[in-house]
Amino acid sequence: MKICVISDLHFKYTSPNADDIENSRIVLEFLDQARGKYDLLVLNGDIFDLWYDWKYCIIKQFFPLLVKLYELSRSGCRIVQISGNHDFWFGDFLPEYLKVELVDEAFCLESDGKKIHICHGDTHTVNDFRYKLFRRVIRLPLTKLIFGFLHPDIALGVGSKMSRSSRARKDTAGTRKRKNQGLEGYARALIVHGKADYVVMGHSHEPLLKEIDGGFYVNSGDWVSHHSYVEIISGTIKLKQYNDNGDTE
Ligand SMILES: [Mn+2]
């Protein structure tokens, strides 16, 4: 089986700068060349900088990305979207129109004799109490309902501010360290207890491949500055980087 895992595209819907535009171009090009290459594409969270499924509308700025996912799905590639800390308010759009399967926490599968555990990772950071409380509140059905009552232009303005402040908060060295320790500790526990051979996460925006007790913890990095992704082909896991001239490992 040929599997590809990407995460943390943070595809923008408000005032993209030149870097955002270039990143989007690269993502779309990557998805173009991925057609026919994989049996399964896992979108491991924070693909969209924010997602909301209103009853009658979707966010038009995502149209180019949604078209690529539609084409991939139509070509026979199974697509699974795992919730991230930016995209979790999914409704019926992705499953119904793009045939994307939604997974809220972790997606586990066995392929070519390897037990694979894939999750975004935001719930596995250490001592991030403030975020964990925020996560509970933002995911309450009532919060989702209230957000849905707002006019999209207002709702997305609020969402964009929240998204920006969450990114600014991530930048301290202490937070980064806690994040990485938590993710690695979680992967280690799964591997050591025989629950997984490969644990794939994102969230940290730092690509990493680490051998642990005969298994691997791999972080798929991001598409903001690394354009990195994970490939599992016939049971062999690789961390790769995409660029216009071809892949590097
Ligand atoms: Mn994240």
Coordinates of N, CA and C and ligand atoms in Angstrom, one line a residue:
M1 N 0.8 -1.2 0.0 CA 0.0 0.0 0.0 C 0.9 1.3 0.0
K2 N 0.4 2.3 -0.7 CA 1.2 3.5 -0.8 C 0.4 4.6 0.0
I3 N 1.0 5.1 1.0 CA 0.4 6.1 1.9 C 1.2 7.4 1.9
C4 N 0.5 8.5 1.9 CA 1.1 9.8 2.1 C 0.4 10.5 3.2
V5 N 1.2 11.1 4.1 CA 0.7 11.9 5.2 C 1.2 13.3 5.1
I6 N 0.3 14.3 5.1 CA 0.7 15.7 5.2 C 0.0 16.4 6.3
S7 N 0.6 17.4 6.9 CA -0.1 18.2 7.9 C 0.3 19.6 7.9
D8 N -0.4 20.4 8.6 CA 0.0 21.8 8.9 C 0.3 22.6 7.6
L9 N -0.7 22.5 6.7 CA -0.6 23.4 5.5 C -1.0 24.8 5.9
H10 N -1.9 24.9 6.8 CA -2.4 26.2 7.2 C -2.9 27.1 6.0
F11 N -3.6 26.5 5.2 CA -4.1 27.1 4.0 C -4.9 28.4 4.4
K12 N -4.6 29.5 3.9 CA -5.1 30.8 4.4 C -6.4 31.2 3.7
Y13 N -7.2 31.9 4.4 CA -8.5 32.5 3.8 C -8.5 34.0 3.9
T14 N -7.6 34.6 4.7 CA -7.6 36.1 4.8 C -6.3 36.6 4.5
S15 N -6.3 37.7 3.8 CA -5.1 38.5 3.5 C -3.8 37.7 3.5
P16 N -3.6 36.8 2.5 CA -2.4 36.1 2.4 C -1.2 37.0 2.0
N17 N -0.1 36.8 2.6 CA 1.1 37.6 2.1 C 1.8 36.8 1.0
A18 N 2.9 37.3 0.5 CA 3.6 36.7 -0.7 C 4.0 35.3 -0.3
D19 N 4.5 35.0 0.9 CA 4.9 33.7 1.3 C 3.7 32.7 1.3
D20 N 2.6 33.2 1.8 CA 1.4 32.3 1.8 C 1.0 31.9 0.4
I21 N 1.1 32.9 -0.5 CA 0.7 32.7 -1.9 C 1.6 31.6 -2.5
E22 N 2.9 31.8 -2.3 CA 3.9 30.8 -2.8 C 3.7 29.5 -2.2
N23 N 3.4 29.4 -0.9 CA 3.2 28.1 -0.2 C 2.0 27.4 -0.8
S24 N 0.9 28.2 -1.0 CA -0.3 27.6 -1.6 C 0.0 27.0 -3.0
R25 N 0.8 27.7 -3.8 CA 1.1 27.3 -5.1 C 1.9 25.9 -5.0
I26 N 2.8 25.8 -4.1 CA 3.6 24.6 -3.9 C 2.7 23.4 -3.5
V27 N 1.8 23.7 -2.5 CA 0.9 22.7 -2.0 C 0.0 22.1 -3.2
L28 N -0.5 23.1 -4.0 CA -1.4 22.7 -5.1 C -0.6 21.8 -6.1
E29 N 0.6 22.2 -6.4 CA 1.5 21.5 -7.3 C 1.8 20.1 -6.8
F30 N 2.0 20.0 -5.5 CA 2.3 18.7 -4.8 C 1.1 17.8 -5.0
L31 N -0.1 18.3 -4.7 CA -1.3 17.5 -4.8 C -1.6 17.1 -6.3
D32 N -1.2 17.9 -7.2 CA -1.3 17.6 -8.7 C -0.4 16.3 -9.0
Q33 N 0.8 16.4 -8.6 CA 1.7 15.3 -8.9 C 1.5 14.1 -8.0
A34 N 0.7 14.2 -7.0 CA 0.3 13.1 -6.1 C -0.7 12.1 -6.7
R35 N -1.4 12.7 -7.7 CA -2.5 11.9 -8.3 C -2.0 10.6 -9.0
G36 N -2.5 9.5 -8.6 CA -2.1 8.2 -9.2 C -0.9 7.6 -8.4
K37 N -0.3 8.4 -7.5 CA 0.9 7.9 -6.8 C 0.6 7.2 -5.5
Y38 N -0.6 7.5 -4.9 CA -0.9 7.0 -3.5 C -2.3 6.3 -3.5
D39 N -2.4 5.3 -2.6 CA -3.7 4.7 -2.4 C -4.4 5.4 -1.3
L40 N -3.7 6.1 -0.4 CA -4.3 6.7 0.7 C -3.5 8.0 1.0
L41 N -4.3 9.1 1.1 CA -3.7 10.4 1.5 C -4.3 10.8 2.9
V42 N -3.5 11.0 3.9 CA -4.0 11.4 5.2 C -3.6 12.8 5.4
L43 N -4.7 13.6 5.6 CA -4.5 15.0 5.9 C -4.6 15.2 7.4
N44 N -3.4 15.3 8.0 CA -3.3 15.1 9.4 C -3.4 16.4 10.2
G45 N -4.4 17.2 10.0 CA -4.8 18.3 10.8 C -4.1 19.6 10.4
D46 N -4.7 20.7 10.7 CA -4.3 22.1 10.4 C -4.0 22.2 8.9
I47 N -4.8 21.6 8.1 CA -4.7 21.7 6.6 C -5.3 23.0 6.3
F48 N -6.5 23.3 6.9 CA -7.2 24.6 6.7 C -6.9 25.5 7.9
D49 N -6.6 26.7 7.7 CA -6.3 27.6 8.8 C -7.5 27.8 9.7
L50 N -8.7 27.5 9.2 CA -9.9 27.4 10.0 C -10.9 26.7 9.1
W51 N -11.8 25.9 9.6 CA -12.9 25.3 8.8 C -14.2 25.5 9.5
Y52 N -15.2 25.9 8.7 CA -16.5 25.9 9.2 C -17.5 25.5 8.1
D53 N -18.4 24.6 8.4 CA -19.4 24.2 7.5 C -20.7 24.9 7.8
W54 N -21.0 26.0 7.1 CA -22.3 26.6 7.2 C -23.3 25.7 6.4
K55 N -24.5 26.0 6.6 CA -25.5 25.1 5.9 C -25.4 25.3 4.4
Y56 N -25.2 26.6 4.0 CA -25.3 26.8 2.5 C -24.0 27.4 1.9
C57 N -23.0 27.5 2.7 CA -21.8 28.1 2.0 C -20.5 27.5 2.6
I58 N -19.5 27.6 1.8 CA -18.1 27.2 2.2 C -17.2 28.4 2.0
I59 N -16.0 28.3 2.5 CA -15.0 29.4 2.4 C -14.4 29.4 1.0
K60 N -14.7 30.5 0.2 CA -14.3 30.4 -1.2 C -12.8 30.4 -1.4
Q61 N -12.0 30.9 -0.5 CA -10.6 31.0 -0.6 C -10.0 29.5 -0.6
F62 N -10.7 28.6 -0.2 CA -10.3 27.2 -0.2 C -10.5 26.5 -1.5
F63 N -11.3 27.1 -2.4 CA -11.7 26.5 -3.6 C -10.5 25.8 -4.4
P64 N -9.4 26.4 -4.6 CA -8.3 25.7 -5.3 C -7.8 24.4 -4.6
L65 N -7.7 24.5 -3.3 CA -7.3 23.3 -2.6 C -8.4 22.2 -2.6
L66 N -9.7 22.6 -2.5 CA -10.8 21.7 -2.5 C -10.9 21.0 -3.9
V67 N -10.6 21.8 -5.0 CA -10.6 21.2 -6.3 C -9.5 20.1 -6.4
K68 N -8.3 20.4 -5.9 CA -7.3 19.4 -6.0 C -7.6 18.1 -5.2
L69 N -8.2 18.3 -4.0 CA -8.7 17.1 -3.2 C -9.8 16.3 -3.9
Y70 N -10.7 17.1 -4.6 CA -11.7 16.4 -5.3 C -11.2 15.6 -6.5
E71 N -10.2 16.2 -7.2 CA -9.6 15.4 -8.3 C -8.8 14.2 -7.8
L72 N -8.1 14.3 -6.7 CA -7.4 13.2 -6.1 C -8.4 12.1 -5.7
S73 N -9.5 12.5 -5.0 CA -10.5 11.6 -4.6 C -11.2 10.9 -5.8
R74 N -11.4 11.6 -6.9 CA -12.0 11.1 -8.1 C -11.1 10.1 -8.8
S75 N -9.8 10.3 -8.6 CA -8.8 9.4 -9.2 C -8.7 8.1 -8.5
G76 N -9.4 8.0 -7.4 CA -9.4 6.7 -6.7 C -8.6 6.7 -5.4
C77 N -8.0 7.8 -5.0 CA -7.2 7.8 -3.8 C -8.1 8.0 -2.6
R78 N -8.0 7.2 -1.6 CA -8.8 7.3 -0.4 C -8.2 8.5 0.4
I79 N -9.0 9.4 0.9 CA -8.5 10.6 1.6 C -9.2 10.6 3.0
V80 N -8.3 10.7 4.0 CA -8.8 10.8 5.4 C -8.3 12.2 6.0
Q81 N -9.3 12.9 6.6 CA -8.9 14.2 7.2 C -9.0 14.0 8.7
I82 N -7.9 14.2 9.4 CA -7.9 14.2 10.9 C -8.0 15.6 11.4
S83 N -8.8 15.8 12.4 CA -8.9 17.2 13.0 C -7.6 17.7 13.5
G84 N -7.4 19.0 13.3 CA -6.2 19.6 13.9 C -6.7 20.6 15.0
N85 N -5.8 21.5 15.4 CA -6.3 22.5 16.4 C -6.8 23.7 15.6
H86 N -6.7 23.8 14.3 CA -7.3 24.9 13.5 C -8.5 24.4 12.7
D87 N -8.6 23.1 12.4 CA -9.7 22.6 11.6 C -10.3 21.4 12.3
F88 N -11.5 21.6 12.8 CA -12.2 20.5 13.5 C -13.7 20.7 13.5
W89 N -14.2 21.9 13.0 CA -15.6 22.1 12.9 C -16.1 21.5 11.6
F90 N -15.8 20.3 11.3 CA -16.3 19.8 10.0 C -17.7 19.4 10.0
G91 N -18.4 19.5 8.9 CA -19.8 19.0 8.7 C -19.8 18.1 7.6
D92 N -20.8 18.3 6.7 CA -21.0 17.3 5.7 C -20.3 17.6 4.4
F93 N -19.7 18.8 4.2 CA -19.1 19.1 2.9 C -18.0 18.1 2.5
L94 N -17.0 17.9 3.3 CA -15.9 17.0 2.9 C -16.3 15.6 2.6
P95 N -17.1 15.0 3.5 CA -17.5 13.6 3.2 C -18.5 13.5 2.1
E96 N -19.4 14.5 2.0 CA -20.4 14.3 0.9 C -19.9 14.7 -0.5
Y97 N -19.2 15.8 -0.6 CA -18.8 16.3 -1.9 C -17.5 15.8 -2.3
L98 N -16.6 15.6 -1.4 CA -15.2 15.1 -1.8 C -14.9 13.7 -1.4
K99 N -15.9 13.0 -0.7 CA -15.7 11.6 -0.3 C -14.5 11.5 0.6
V100 N -14.3 12.6 1.4 CA -13.2 12.5 2.4 C -13.7 12.0 3.7
E101 N -13.0 11.0 4.3 CA -13.4 10.5 5.6 C -12.9 11.3 6.7
L102 N -13.8 11.6 7.7 CA -13.4 12.5 8.8 C -13.0 11.6 10.0
V103 N -11.9 12.0 10.7 CA -11.5 11.3 11.9 C -11.2 12.4 12.9
D104 N -11.8 12.3 14.1 CA -11.6 13.4 15.1 C -10.3 13.3 15.9
E105 N -9.9 12.1 16.3 CA -8.7 12.0 17.1 C -7.6 11.3 16.4
A106 N -7.6 10.0 16.4 CA -6.4 9.3 15.8 C -6.9 8.3 14.7
F107 N -6.2 8.2 13.6 CA -6.5 7.2 12.6 C -5.5 6.1 12.6
C108 N -5.9 4.9 12.9 CA -5.0 3.7 13.0 C -5.3 2.7 11.9
L109 N -4.2 2.2 11.4 CA -4.4 1.2 10.3 C -3.2 0.2 10.3
E110 N -3.4 -0.9 9.7 CA -2.3 -1.8 9.6 C -2.1 -2.0 8.1
S111 N -0.8 -1.8 7.7 CA -0.5 -1.9 6.3 C 0.9 -2.6 6.1
D112 N 0.9 -3.6 5.3 CA 2.1 -4.3 5.0 C 2.8 -4.8 6.3
G113 N 2.0 -5.3 7.3 CA 2.5 -5.8 8.5 C 2.9 -4.7 9.5
K114 N 2.7 -3.5 9.2 CA 3.1 -2.4 10.2 C 1.8 -1.8 10.8
K115 N 1.9 -1.6 12.1 CA 0.8 -0.9 12.8 C 1.1 0.6 12.8
I116 N 0.2 1.3 12.2 CA 0.4 2.8 12.0 C -0.6 3.6 12.8
H117 N -0.1 4.5 13.6 CA -1.0 5.4 14.4 C -0.7 6.8 13.9
I118 N -1.8 7.5 13.4 CA -1.6 8.8 12.9 C -2.6 9.8 13.7
C119 N -2.0 10.8 14.2 CA -2.9 11.8 14.9 C -2.2 13.2 14.8
H120 N -2.9 14.3 15.0 CA -2.3 15.6 14.8 C -1.3 15.9 15.9
G121 N -1.7 15.6 17.1 CA -0.7 15.7 18.2 C -1.0 16.8 19.2
D122 N -2.0 17.7 18.9 CA -2.2 18.8 19.8 C -2.6 18.5 21.2
T123 N -3.2 17.2 21.4 CA -3.6 16.8 22.7 C -2.5 16.2 23.5
H124 N -1.3 16.0 22.9 CA -0.2 15.3 23.5 C 0.9 16.2 24.0
T125 N 0.7 17.5 24.0 CA 1.8 18.4 24.5 C 1.8 18.3 26.0
V126 N 2.9 18.7 26.6 CA 3.0 18.6 28.1 C 2.6 19.9 28.7
N127 N 1.9 19.8 29.8 CA 1.5 21.0 30.7 C 0.9 22.2 29.9
D128 N 0.3 21.9 28.8 CA -0.3 23.0 28.1 C -1.8 23.2 28.5
F129 N -1.9 23.5 29.8 CA -3.2 23.6 30.4 C -4.2 24.6 29.7
R130 N -3.6 25.8 29.5 CA -4.4 26.8 28.9 C -5.0 26.4 27.5
Y131 N -4.2 25.7 26.7 CA -4.7 25.3 25.4 C -5.7 24.2 25.6
K132 N -5.5 23.3 26.5 CA -6.4 22.1 26.7 C -7.8 22.6 27.1
L133 N -7.8 23.6 27.9 CA -9.1 24.2 28.4 C -9.8 24.9 27.2
F134 N -9.0 25.7 26.4 CA -9.5 26.4 25.3 C -10.0 25.3 24.3
R135 N -9.4 24.2 24.1 CA -9.8 23.2 23.2 C -11.1 22.6 23.6
R136 N -11.3 22.4 24.9 CA -12.6 21.9 25.3 C -13.7 22.9 25.0
V137 N -13.5 24.2 25.3 CA -14.5 25.2 25.1 C -14.9 25.4 23.7
I138 N -13.8 25.5 22.8 CA -14.0 25.7 21.4 C -14.7 24.6 20.7
R139 N -14.6 23.4 21.3 CA -15.2 22.2 20.7 C -16.6 21.9 21.2
L140 N -17.1 22.7 22.1 CA -18.5 22.5 22.7 C -19.5 22.7 21.5
P141 N -20.5 21.9 21.5 CA -21.5 22.1 20.4 C -22.1 23.5 20.5
L142 N -22.2 24.1 21.7 CA -22.8 25.4 21.8 C -21.9 26.4 21.1
T143 N -20.6 26.3 21.3 CA -19.6 27.2 20.7 C -19.8 27.2 19.2
K144 N -19.8 26.0 18.7 CA -20.0 25.7 17.2 C -21.3 26.4 16.7
L145 N -22.3 26.2 17.5 CA -23.6 26.8 17.1 C -23.6 28.3 17.0
I146 N -23.0 28.9 18.1 CA -22.9 30.4 18.1 C -22.1 30.9 16.9
F147 N -20.9 30.3 16.7 CA -20.1 30.7 15.6 C -20.9 30.6 14.2
G148 N -21.7 29.6 14.1 CA -22.5 29.4 12.9 C -23.6 30.5 12.7
F149 N -24.0 31.1 13.8 CA -25.0 32.1 13.7 C -24.4 33.4 13.2
L150 N -23.1 33.6 13.3 CA -22.5 34.8 12.8 C -22.4 34.8 11.3
H151 N -22.5 36.0 10.7 CA -22.3 36.2 9.3 C -20.9 35.7 9.0
P152 N -20.7 34.9 7.9 CA -19.3 34.4 7.7 C -18.2 35.5 7.7
D153 N -18.5 36.7 7.1 CA -17.5 37.7 7.1 C -17.0 38.1 8.5
I154 N -18.0 38.1 9.4 CA -17.6 38.4 10.8 C -17.0 37.2 11.5
A155 N -17.6 36.1 11.3 CA -17.1 34.8 11.9 C -15.6 34.6 11.5
L156 N -15.4 34.8 10.2 CA -14.0 34.5 9.8 C -13.0 35.5 10.2
G157 N -13.5 36.8 10.4 CA -12.6 37.8 10.9 C -12.2 37.4 12.3
V158 N -13.2 37.0 13.1 CA -12.8 36.5 14.5 C -11.9 35.3 14.5
G159 N -12.2 34.4 13.6 CA -11.4 33.2 13.5 C -10.0 33.5 13.1
S160 N -9.8 34.4 12.2 CA -8.5 34.8 11.7 C -7.7 35.4 12.8
K161 N -8.3 36.2 13.7 CA -7.6 36.8 14.8 C -7.2 35.7 15.8
M162 N -8.1 34.8 16.1 CA -7.8 33.7 17.0 C -6.6 32.8 16.5
S163 N -6.6 32.6 15.2 CA -5.6 31.8 14.5 C -4.2 32.5 14.6
R164 N -4.3 33.8 14.4 CA -3.0 34.6 14.5 C -2.4 34.6 15.9
S165 N -3.3 34.8 16.9 CA -2.8 34.8 18.3 C -2.3 33.5 18.7
S166 N -2.9 32.4 18.2 CA -2.5 31.0 18.6 C -1.1 30.8 18.0
R167 N -0.9 31.3 16.8 CA 0.5 31.1 16.2 C 1.5 31.9 16.9
A168 N 1.2 33.2 17.3 CA 2.1 34.0 18.0 C 2.5 33.4 19.3
R169 N 1.6 32.8 20.0 CA 1.8 32.1 21.3 C 2.8 30.9 21.1
K170 N 2.8 30.3 20.0 CA 3.6 29.1 19.8 C 5.0 29.4 19.8
D171 N 5.4 30.6 19.5 CA 6.8 30.9 19.2 C 7.8 30.8 20.3
T172 N 7.4 30.7 21.6 CA 8.4 30.7 22.6 C 9.1 29.4 22.6
A173 N 10.4 29.4 23.1 CA 11.2 28.2 23.1 C 10.7 27.2 24.0
G174 N 10.2 27.6 25.2 CA 9.6 26.8 26.2 C 8.4 26.0 25.7
T175 N 7.5 26.7 25.0 CA 6.4 26.0 24.4 C 6.8 25.0 23.4
R176 N 7.7 25.3 22.6 CA 8.2 24.4 21.5 C 8.8 23.2 22.1
K177 N 9.6 23.3 23.2 CA 10.2 22.2 23.9 C 9.2 21.3 24.5
R178 N 8.2 21.9 25.2 CA 7.1 21.1 25.8 C 6.3 20.3 24.8
K179 N 6.1 21.0 23.7 CA 5.3 20.4 22.6 C 6.1 19.1 22.1
N180 N 7.3 19.3 21.8 CA 8.1 18.2 21.2 C 8.3 17.1 22.2
Q181 N 8.5 17.4 23.5 CA 8.6 16.4 24.5 C 7.4 15.6 24.6
G182 N 6.2 16.3 24.6 CA 5.0 15.6 24.7 C 4.7 14.7 23.6
L183 N 4.9 15.2 22.3 CA 4.7 14.4 21.1 C 5.6 13.1 21.1
E184 N 6.8 13.3 21.4 CA 7.8 12.2 21.4 C 7.4 11.2 22.5
G185 N 7.1 11.7 23.7 CA 6.7 10.8 24.8 C 5.5 9.9 24.5
Y186 N 4.5 10.5 23.8 CA 3.3 9.8 23.4 C 3.6 8.7 22.4
A187 N 4.5 9.1 21.4 CA 4.9 8.1 20.4 C 5.7 7.0 21.0
R188 N 6.6 7.3 21.9 CA 7.4 6.3 22.6 C 6.5 5.3 23.3
A189 N 5.5 5.8 24.1 CA 4.6 4.9 24.9 C 3.9 3.9 23.9
L190 N 3.4 4.4 22.8 CA 2.7 3.6 21.9 C 3.6 2.5 21.3
I191 N 4.8 2.9 21.0 CA 5.8 2.0 20.3 C 6.3 0.9 21.3
V192 N 6.7 1.4 22.5 CA 7.2 0.5 23.6 C 6.2 -0.5 24.0
H193 N 4.9 -0.1 24.1 CA 3.9 -1.0 24.5 C 3.3 -1.9 23.3
G194 N 3.9 -1.8 22.2 CA 3.6 -2.6 21.1 C 2.3 -2.2 20.4
K195 N 1.8 -1.0 20.7 CA 0.5 -0.6 20.1 C 0.7 0.0 18.7
A196 N 2.0 0.4 18.3 CA 2.2 0.9 17.0 C 3.7 0.6 16.6
D197 N 3.9 0.5 15.3 CA 5.3 0.4 14.8 C 5.7 1.8 14.3
Y198 N 4.7 2.5 13.7 CA 5.0 3.9 13.3 C 4.0 4.8 13.9
V199 N 4.4 5.9 14.5 CA 3.6 6.9 15.0 C 3.8 8.2 14.2
V200 N 2.8 8.7 13.5 CA 3.0 9.9 12.7 C 2.2 11.0 13.3
M201 N 2.8 12.1 13.5 CA 2.1 13.3 14.0 C 2.6 14.6 13.2
G202 N 1.9 15.7 13.6 CA 2.3 17.0 13.0 C 2.4 18.0 14.1
H203 N 1.7 19.1 13.9 CA 1.5 20.1 15.0 C 2.8 20.9 15.4
S204 N 3.9 20.2 15.4 CA 5.1 21.0 15.9 C 5.7 21.8 14.8
H205 N 5.4 21.6 13.5 CA 6.0 22.3 12.4 C 7.5 22.0 12.3
E206 N 7.9 20.9 12.9 CA 9.4 20.6 12.8 C 9.5 19.1 12.3
P207 N 9.9 19.0 11.1 CA 10.0 17.6 10.6 C 11.0 16.8 11.3
L208 N 10.6 15.5 11.6 CA 11.5 14.7 12.5 C 11.3 13.2 12.2
L209 N 12.3 12.5 12.1 CA 12.2 11.0 12.0 C 13.1 10.4 13.1
K210 N 12.5 9.7 14.0 CA 13.3 9.2 15.1 C 13.0 7.7 15.4
E211 N 14.1 6.9 15.4 CA 13.9 5.5 15.7 C 13.7 5.3 17.2
I212 N 12.7 4.6 17.5 CA 12.4 4.3 19.0 C 12.1 2.8 19.1
D213 N 13.0 2.1 19.8 CA 12.7 0.7 20.1 C 12.3 -0.1 18.9
G214 N 12.9 0.1 17.8 CA 12.6 -0.7 16.6 C 11.5 -0.1 15.8
G215 N 10.8 0.9 16.3 CA 9.8 1.6 15.6 C 10.2 3.0 15.2
F216 N 9.3 3.8 14.7 CA 9.6 5.1 14.3 C 8.6 6.1 14.8
Y217 N 9.0 7.3 15.3 CA 8.2 8.4 15.5 C 8.5 9.4 14.3
V218 N 7.6 9.7 13.5 CA 7.9 10.7 12.4 C 6.9 11.9 12.5
N219 N 7.5 13.0 12.5 CA 6.7 14.2 12.4 C 6.7 14.8 11.0
S220 N 5.6 15.0 10.5 CA 5.5 15.4 9.0 C 5.9 16.9 8.8
G221 N 6.1 17.6 9.9 CA 6.6 19.0 9.7 C 5.5 19.9 9.3
D222 N 5.7 20.7 8.2 CA 4.6 21.6 7.8 C 4.9 22.0 6.3
W223 N 3.9 22.8 5.8 CA 4.0 23.4 4.5 C 4.0 24.9 4.5
V224 N 4.4 25.4 5.7 CA 4.6 26.8 5.9 C 6.1 27.2 5.6
S225 N 7.0 26.4 6.1 CA 8.4 26.6 5.8 C 9.2 25.4 5.4
H226 N 8.6 24.1 5.5 CA 9.4 23.0 5.2 C 9.0 22.2 4.0
H227 N 7.7 22.3 3.7 CA 7.1 21.5 2.6 C 7.5 20.0 2.7
S228 N 7.3 19.5 3.9 CA 7.7 18.1 4.3 C 6.5 17.2 4.4
Y229 N 6.7 15.9 4.2 CA 5.6 15.0 4.2 C 6.2 13.6 4.5
V230 N 5.2 12.7 4.9 CA 5.7 11.3 5.2 C 5.1 10.4 4.1
E231 N 5.9 9.5 3.7 CA 5.5 8.4 2.8 C 5.7 7.1 3.4
I232 N 4.7 6.2 3.3 CA 4.9 4.8 3.7 C 4.5 4.0 2.5
I233 N 5.6 3.4 1.9 CA 5.4 2.6 0.7 C 5.8 1.2 1.0
S234 N 4.9 0.2 0.8 CA 5.1 -1.2 1.1 C 5.7 -1.4 2.5
G235 N 5.2 -0.6 3.5 CA 5.7 -0.8 4.9 C 6.9 -0.1 5.3
T236 N 7.6 0.7 4.3 CA 8.8 1.4 4.6 C 8.4 2.9 4.8
I237 N 8.8 3.5 5.9 CA 8.4 4.9 6.2 C 9.6 5.8 5.9
K238 N 9.3 6.9 5.3 CA 10.3 7.9 4.9 C 9.7 9.3 5.2
L239 N 10.6 10.2 5.6 CA 10.3 11.6 5.7 C 10.9 12.3 4.5
K240 N 10.0 13.0 3.8 CA 10.5 13.7 2.5 C 10.2 15.1 2.5
Q241 N 10.9 15.8 1.6 CA 10.7 17.2 1.4 C 10.4 17.5 -0.1
Y242 N 9.4 18.3 -0.3 CA 9.0 18.5 -1.7 C 9.5 19.8 -2.2
N243 N 10.1 19.8 -3.4 CA 10.4 21.1 -4.0 C 10.3 21.0 -5.5
D244 N 10.3 22.1 -6.2 CA 10.0 22.1 -7.6 C 10.8 21.2 -8.5
N245 N 12.0 21.0 -8.0 CA 13.0 20.2 -8.8 C 12.8 18.7 -8.5
G246 N 11.9 18.3 -7.6 CA 11.7 16.9 -7.2 C 11.9 16.8 -5.7
D247 N 11.7 15.6 -5.2 CA 11.8 15.3 -3.8 C 13.2 15.1 -3.3
T248 N 13.4 15.5 -2.0 CA 14.6 15.1 -1.3 C 14.2 14.3 -0.1
E249 N 15.1 13.4 0.4 CA 14.7 12.6 1.6 C 15.5 13.1 2.8
Ligands
MN1 MN -1.5 22.2 15.1

